Amino acid sequence: MGSQEPNASAPKLPIPGQRNVLITSALPYVNNVPHLGNIIGCVLSADVFARYCRLRGYNTIYICGTDEYGTATETKAMEENVTPKEICDKYHAIHKEIYEWFDISFDKFGRTSTPQQTEVCQTIFKRLWENNWLSEDTIQQLYCETCQRFLADRYVEGICPNPACNYDSARGDQCDKCQKLLNPTELLEPRCKVCQSSPHIRDTRHLFLELPLLEERLKAYITEMEGDWSQNAIQATYAWLKEGLRKRCITRDLKWGVPVPLEQYKDKVFYVWFDAPIGYVSITACYTPEWEKWWKNPKDVELFQFMGKDNVPFHTVMFPSTLLGTGEDWTLMKAISVTEYLNYESGKFSKSKGVGVFGTDAKDTNIPVEVWRYYLLTNRPEVSDAVFTWEDLQAKLNNELLKNLGNFINRVLSFIAKDPGYGSIIPDAENAELHHLTQALGGKVGNLVDEYKLAMEKVKLKQGLKIAMSISTLGNGYLQESEFWRLYNEDRATCSIVMRTSAGLVYLLASLLEPFMPSFSNEVRKQLNLPLEKSLSLSESDIERARKLWEFLPGGHRIGTPVPLFKELKDDEMLCLRDRFAGSQADRKLKAEAEAKLSKQLSETNLAADGNAKKGKSKKSAQGASKASSSTESEITVSRLDIRVGLITKVQKHPDADSLYVEEIDVGEAQPRTVVSGLVKYIPLEEMQNRRVCVLCNLKPASMRGIKSQAMVLCASNSEDTEVELVEPPEGAVPGERVKFQGFEGTPDDVLNPKKKIWETVQPALHTNSELVACYNGIPFTTSAGVCRVISIGDGKIR
């Protein structure tokens, strides 16, 4: 396990003339347990880059901590009937323990409820006040007569004012469904989250940061830095600028927060999005009293920040504007790496709803931390949303980690450890540079290491990991092509070259993969019998040595004991985990209670059946069981439908019907199927081309205006049937694979019998949920690549 604060005893300071890297990740909010989406979006991504920078020899510190002030903490404290400080203490400890298990190598993991936070925040505020970048204004705010106070953003819920959304649980600051930023007074039918009564609008006085006055300075900064920003960060920033910057309120009517140091505002605190980014500075101040050498030193320090996409404007607009307004020489963000959302199986991860796998859950699965880190990083949503599925986790563990990486390392070290054989001693490799296969491998690996370095410098972490794993694939190919097992008996000298080169490649892989899987790298070094701290530095000289892999480990070195590095995740284990974490945490609790109740009922039924048997009624029971079995066989469920992933390969308008398309769809058969669909008035022709669709393949063929339709494309529509959208399988779903429904694994009918009205019976249970996932009675349409979705029609019907 990597230590959480690697240099806590000796705080590092910038060194003139060296590359000094300051890394932060968005401060996780302290009112709940972080889920896997939070972890990959913030702390894990930043940790990988910090570990890489340290391996490169850069003078690096990684700062993070819990964001502890604001409405959400007060709300959670009310829910649990404790003080806000007690909530913060509780969840700070939970966060810290989770990140320690995930091997996150913070130099300092702090918190924002500290005296340092108050001091730094108030000092920055005073500078802004003195420089006239702040204004006062009276605003209208919702006031709850029952609670006798103004309601901050998150104390209010209501209907989203966005006509295309109308989500009925939008918060006062943002709608979680459509992501629109809101003011509480914009909500329709607002209600107090504490007492559920309807609040009224009252006047209240607040302080504002005058962003429009700072806009030119901000734009100059963005223009200078945006070359090192991820594309989604640039897009989000310019979306704000395009709308036109407005002054932003930086105070709130709360008790829990940094007090405003002005007499007339003594009953207010700073808005969490004003003070939270300042937490990076104050946590650094807790790390070292000489924090200004990191934060007011733009000539010597590069600042890299990591976060999810919903945090971008506060870091690219609000925070830099705040620092620019002080007139001081702050270290402003050089590079920002932003992730999209990681979704979970049938919908979004959600802390508030308890949906997904949480940090505490990951540990309880008994899947090793290196597997979790690897899976999250290969699935890192760098340019678009990604989906966590248990099947995908199983596939990546079994095929990529076990059969590729683990297999290569174990083959090499087990062969060297054989006795008789090399007896755990790495052999000499005389004239290795003259061995064509070895020389070719060195060239390929050297080129890939150069690509790895380039990707990591640009913070393209997923690409860096993919390159490192491709080097492992090269290693397996090298072993196979060299036929080392034959060489041992026929050409011992060449076999020695191959084995020493392969051992060097094992060592190199441990170093390249250390940022991603540090516990894996430690285990490999242990099996190589090397000190745990002895990793390649990835300095320029070590990177150049990658072309001469046989030079990494000396001949005569004794390795340790090889053991398998990864364990297969079997189908039944994967299905058990998927079932265990289905639905929300509340659903899981209800499910466990229901299973316990069912178990009790079955036990009582069995006892009654035993009694009947003793009374000679076994024959009657058997007849009843036979009837029940027959009933089950004829039960009409979605398992009777043959729904497959299809790919539209050709589409044109029906020659004799203006409202119909004629499509040719690949459904995994020798020839595409011809399908006629009434979608002309809903979906433009160009948007039908090359689309993945869900196709019902076992309907009885029907002639439509002279053309026989051999299947049906499934679509979702709203309640008025004024909007229609295709149900789309995810990218990566294979044409022809059957769409599955958990718990309904039966064999579909060859052709649905129209007289039995099977389709008509099942169809009313097909729908989209509020997360835009296609479902059958709440169970997602599932493929090997994830769940099937629609673009915008939530709670719609599918037909």
PDB file of C-alpha atoms in Angstrom, residues 238-379:
ATOM      1  CA  TYR A 238     -16.503  29.345 -23.204  1.00  0.00           C
ATOM      2  CA  ALA A 239     -20.154  28.417 -22.709  1.00  0.00           C
ATOM      3  CA  TRP A 240     -20.110  30.609 -19.579  1.00  0.00           C
ATOM      4  CA  LEU A 241     -18.280  33.406 -21.364  1.00  0.00           C
ATOM      5  CA  LYS A 242     -20.643  33.251 -24.335  1.00  0.00           C
ATOM      6  CA  GLU A 243     -23.675  33.715 -22.089  1.00  0.00           C
ATOM      7  CA  GLY A 244     -21.976  36.795 -20.649  1.00  0.00           C
ATOM      8  CA  LEU A 245     -20.533  36.944 -17.167  1.00  0.00           C
ATOM      9  CA  ARG A 246     -22.812  38.188 -14.419  1.00  0.00           C
ATOM     10  CA  LYS A 247     -21.922  39.288 -10.944  1.00  0.00           C
ATOM     11  CA  ARG A 248     -22.026  36.307  -8.582  1.00  0.00           C
ATOM     12  CA  CYS A 249     -23.306  36.336  -5.013  1.00  0.00           C
ATOM     13  CA  ILE A 250     -20.544  35.205  -2.633  1.00  0.00           C
ATOM     14  CA  THR A 251     -22.431  35.255   0.675  1.00  0.00           C
ATOM     15  CA  ARG A 252     -25.147  33.100   2.220  1.00  0.00           C
ATOM     16  CA  ASP A 253     -27.541  33.271   5.185  1.00  0.00           C
ATOM     17  CA  LEU A 254     -25.988  30.338   7.056  1.00  0.00           C
ATOM     18  CA  LYS A 255     -24.185  29.690  10.330  1.00  0.00           C
ATOM     19  CA  TRP A 256     -21.765  26.960   9.198  1.00  0.00           C
ATOM     20  CA  GLY A 257     -19.027  28.571   7.102  1.00  0.00           C
ATOM     21  CA  VAL A 258     -16.282  31.181   7.005  1.00  0.00           C
ATOM     22  CA  PRO A 259     -17.697  34.381   8.583  1.00  0.00           C
ATOM     23  CA  VAL A 260     -17.786  37.528   6.457  1.00  0.00           C
ATOM     24  CA  PRO A 261     -15.373  40.000   8.179  1.00  0.00           C
ATOM     25  CA  LEU A 262     -17.649  43.027   7.866  1.00  0.00           C
ATOM     26  CA  GLU A 263     -19.857  44.234  10.722  1.00  0.00           C
ATOM     27  CA  GLN A 264     -22.917  44.724   8.532  1.00  0.00           C
ATOM     28  CA  TYR A 265     -22.648  41.116   7.306  1.00  0.00           C
ATOM     29  CA  LYS A 266     -21.656  39.443  10.564  1.00  0.00           C
ATOM     30  CA  ASP A 267     -24.642  37.070  10.382  1.00  0.00           C
ATOM     31  CA  LYS A 268     -23.602  35.725   6.977  1.00  0.00           C
ATOM     32  CA  VAL A 269     -20.911  33.322   5.742  1.00  0.00           C
ATOM     33  CA  PHE A 270     -19.156  32.922   2.405  1.00  0.00           C
ATOM     34  CA  TYR A 271     -20.824  30.882  -0.324  1.00  0.00           C
ATOM     35  CA  VAL A 272     -19.202  27.454  -0.537  1.00  0.00           C
ATOM     36  CA  TRP A 273     -18.139  27.990  -4.162  1.00  0.00           C
ATOM     37  CA  PHE A 274     -16.267  31.127  -3.112  1.00  0.00           C
ATOM     38  CA  ASP A 275     -14.431  29.504  -0.209  1.00  0.00           C
ATOM     39  CA  ALA A 276     -14.070  25.859  -1.371  1.00  0.00           C
ATOM     40  CA  PRO A 277     -11.357  26.440  -4.044  1.00  0.00           C
ATOM     41  CA  ILE A 278      -9.510  28.561  -1.502  1.00  0.00           C
ATOM     42  CA  GLY A 279      -9.350  25.288   0.430  1.00  0.00           C
ATOM     43  CA  TYR A 280      -6.507  24.169  -1.855  1.00  0.00           C
ATOM     44  CA  VAL A 281      -4.484  27.098  -0.520  1.00  0.00           C
ATOM     45  CA  SER A 282      -5.432  26.679   3.150  1.00  0.00           C
ATOM     46  CA  ILE A 283      -4.742  22.924   3.101  1.00  0.00           C
ATOM     47  CA  THR A 284      -1.310  23.708   1.662  1.00  0.00           C
ATOM     48  CA  ALA A 285      -0.917  26.175   4.550  1.00  0.00           C
ATOM     49  CA  CYS A 286      -1.621  23.252   6.905  1.00  0.00           C
ATOM     50  CA  TYR A 287       1.053  21.262   5.038  1.00  0.00           C
ATOM     51  CA  THR A 288       3.704  23.995   5.314  1.00  0.00           C
ATOM     52  CA  PRO A 289       3.710  27.510   6.820  1.00  0.00           C
ATOM     53  CA  GLU A 290       5.702  28.513   3.709  1.00  0.00           C
ATOM     54  CA  TRP A 291       2.680  27.830   1.488  1.00  0.00           C
ATOM     55  CA  GLU A 292       3.144  31.072  -0.442  1.00  0.00           C
ATOM     56  CA  LYS A 293       6.249  29.559  -2.074  1.00  0.00           C
ATOM     57  CA  TRP A 294       3.814  27.193  -3.836  1.00  0.00           C
ATOM     58  CA  TRP A 295       0.808  29.473  -4.338  1.00  0.00           C
ATOM     59  CA  LYS A 296       2.441  32.841  -5.053  1.00  0.00           C
ATOM     60  CA  ASN A 297       5.243  31.628  -7.285  1.00  0.00           C
ATOM     61  CA  PRO A 298       4.000  31.355 -10.896  1.00  0.00           C
ATOM     62  CA  LYS A 299       7.527  31.519 -12.312  1.00  0.00           C
ATOM     63  CA  ASP A 300       8.649  28.313 -10.587  1.00  0.00           C
ATOM     64  CA  VAL A 301       5.415  26.337 -10.021  1.00  0.00           C
ATOM     65  CA  GLU A 302       2.985  24.639 -12.435  1.00  0.00           C
ATOM     66  CA  LEU A 303      -0.535  24.044 -11.087  1.00  0.00           C
ATOM     67  CA  PHE A 304      -2.491  21.011 -12.388  1.00  0.00           C
ATOM     68  CA  GLN A 305      -6.114  20.543 -11.304  1.00  0.00           C
ATOM     69  CA  PHE A 306      -8.390  17.484 -11.643  1.00  0.00           C
ATOM     70  CA  MET A 307     -12.182  17.401 -11.376  1.00  0.00           C
ATOM     71  CA  GLY A 308     -15.516  16.276 -12.808  1.00  0.00           C
ATOM     72  CA  LYS A 309     -17.215  18.335 -15.521  1.00  0.00           C
ATOM     73  CA  ASP A 310     -19.785  19.876 -13.180  1.00  0.00           C
ATOM     74  CA  ASN A 311     -16.995  21.713 -11.301  1.00  0.00           C
ATOM     75  CA  VAL A 312     -15.331  23.356 -14.308  1.00  0.00           C
ATOM     76  CA  PRO A 313     -16.700  26.957 -14.322  1.00  0.00           C
ATOM     77  CA  PHE A 314     -15.866  27.429 -10.657  1.00  0.00           C
ATOM     78  CA  HIS A 315     -12.205  26.595 -11.397  1.00  0.00           C
ATOM     79  CA  THR A 316     -11.790  28.291 -14.774  1.00  0.00           C
ATOM     80  CA  VAL A 317     -13.920  31.398 -14.147  1.00  0.00           C
ATOM     81  CA  MET A 318     -14.767  31.973 -10.468  1.00  0.00           C
ATOM     82  CA  PHE A 319     -11.515  30.944  -8.735  1.00  0.00           C
ATOM     83  CA  PRO A 320      -9.042  32.582 -11.142  1.00  0.00           C
ATOM     84  CA  SER A 321     -11.166  35.760 -11.194  1.00  0.00           C
ATOM     85  CA  THR A 322     -11.044  35.803  -7.399  1.00  0.00           C
ATOM     86  CA  LEU A 323      -7.247  35.480  -7.387  1.00  0.00           C
ATOM     87  CA  LEU A 324      -6.755  37.986 -10.215  1.00  0.00           C
ATOM     88  CA  GLY A 325      -8.882  40.482  -8.322  1.00  0.00           C
ATOM     89  CA  THR A 326      -6.483  40.496  -5.353  1.00  0.00           C
ATOM     90  CA  GLY A 327      -3.767  42.054  -7.542  1.00  0.00           C
ATOM     91  CA  GLU A 328      -1.227  39.581  -6.144  1.00  0.00           C
ATOM     92  CA  ASP A 329       1.034  37.272  -8.126  1.00  0.00           C
ATOM     93  CA  TRP A 330      -0.800  33.989  -7.617  1.00  0.00           C
ATOM     94  CA  THR A 331       0.111  30.627  -9.117  1.00  0.00           C
ATOM     95  CA  LEU A 332      -2.838  30.231 -11.468  1.00  0.00           C
ATOM     96  CA  MET A 333      -3.897  26.916 -12.945  1.00  0.00           C
ATOM     97  CA  LYS A 334      -1.764  25.855 -15.887  1.00  0.00           C
ATOM     98  CA  ALA A 335      -3.579  22.630 -16.807  1.00  0.00           C
ATOM     99  CA  ILE A 336      -6.989  21.204 -16.009  1.00  0.00           C
ATOM    100  CA  SER A 337      -8.066  17.609 -16.602  1.00  0.00           C
ATOM    101  CA  VAL A 338     -11.814  17.076 -16.571  1.00  0.00           C
ATOM    102  CA  THR A 339     -13.790  13.839 -16.629  1.00  0.00           C
ATOM    103  CA  GLU A 340     -17.303  13.302 -17.891  1.00  0.00           C
ATOM    104  CA  TYR A 341     -19.689  11.118 -15.886  1.00  0.00           C
ATOM    105  CA  LEU A 342     -19.104   7.477 -15.024  1.00  0.00           C
ATOM    106  CA  ASN A 343     -22.565   5.908 -15.084  1.00  0.00           C
ATOM    107  CA  TYR A 344     -23.557   2.727 -13.288  1.00  0.00           C
ATOM    108  CA  GLU A 345     -25.216  -0.183 -15.152  1.00  0.00           C
ATOM    109  CA  SER A 346     -28.742   1.171 -15.577  1.00  0.00           C
ATOM    110  CA  GLY A 347     -28.259   4.831 -14.709  1.00  0.00           C
ATOM    111  CA  LYS A 348     -26.158   7.433 -12.940  1.00  0.00           C
ATOM    112  CA  PHE A 349     -24.109   6.935  -9.812  1.00  0.00           C
ATOM    113  CA  SER A 350     -25.886   8.943  -7.157  1.00  0.00           C
ATOM    114  CA  LYS A 351     -24.767   9.723  -3.615  1.00  0.00           C
ATOM    115  CA  SER A 352     -28.153  11.166  -2.697  1.00  0.00           C
ATOM    116  CA  LYS A 353     -30.077   8.157  -4.045  1.00  0.00           C
ATOM    117  CA  GLY A 354     -27.522   5.534  -2.998  1.00  0.00           C
ATOM    118  CA  VAL A 355     -27.122   4.142  -6.530  1.00  0.00           C
ATOM    119  CA  GLY A 356     -23.881   2.427  -7.541  1.00  0.00           C
ATOM    120  CA  VAL A 357     -20.759   1.059  -5.897  1.00  0.00           C
ATOM    121  CA  PHE A 358     -19.369   3.241  -3.129  1.00  0.00           C
ATOM    122  CA  GLY A 359     -15.831   3.416  -1.790  1.00  0.00           C
ATOM    123  CA  THR A 360     -16.702   1.277   1.207  1.00  0.00           C
ATOM    124  CA  ASP A 361     -18.371  -1.292  -1.086  1.00  0.00           C
ATOM    125  CA  ALA A 362     -15.272  -1.758  -3.262  1.00  0.00           C
ATOM    126  CA  LYS A 363     -13.271  -3.021  -0.325  1.00  0.00           C
ATOM    127  CA  ASP A 364     -16.087  -5.381   0.750  1.00  0.00           C
ATOM    128  CA  THR A 365     -16.147  -7.145  -2.649  1.00  0.00           C
ATOM    129  CA  ASN A 366     -12.703  -8.690  -1.932  1.00  0.00           C
ATOM    130  CA  ILE A 367     -11.604  -7.615  -5.413  1.00  0.00           C
ATOM    131  CA  PRO A 368      -8.040  -6.283  -4.934  1.00  0.00           C
ATOM    132  CA  VAL A 369      -7.436  -2.552  -5.046  1.00  0.00           C
ATOM    133  CA  GLU A 370      -5.166  -2.809  -8.101  1.00  0.00           C
ATOM    134  CA  VAL A 371      -8.057  -4.329 -10.076  1.00  0.00           C
ATOM    135  CA  TRP A 372     -10.399  -1.515  -9.056  1.00  0.00           C
ATOM    136  CA  ARG A 373      -7.810   1.117  -9.961  1.00  0.00           C
ATOM    137  CA  TYR A 374      -7.088  -0.536 -13.314  1.00  0.00           C
ATOM    138  CA  TYR A 375     -10.752  -0.871 -14.252  1.00  0.00           C
ATOM    139  CA  LEU A 376     -11.658   2.701 -13.323  1.00  0.00           C
ATOM    140  CA  LEU A 377      -8.653   4.089 -15.196  1.00  0.00           C
ATOM    141  CA  THR A 378      -9.213   2.045 -18.374  1.00  0.00           C
ATOM    142  CA  ASN A 379     -12.810   3.258 -18.214  1.00  0.00           C
TER     143      ASN A 379
END
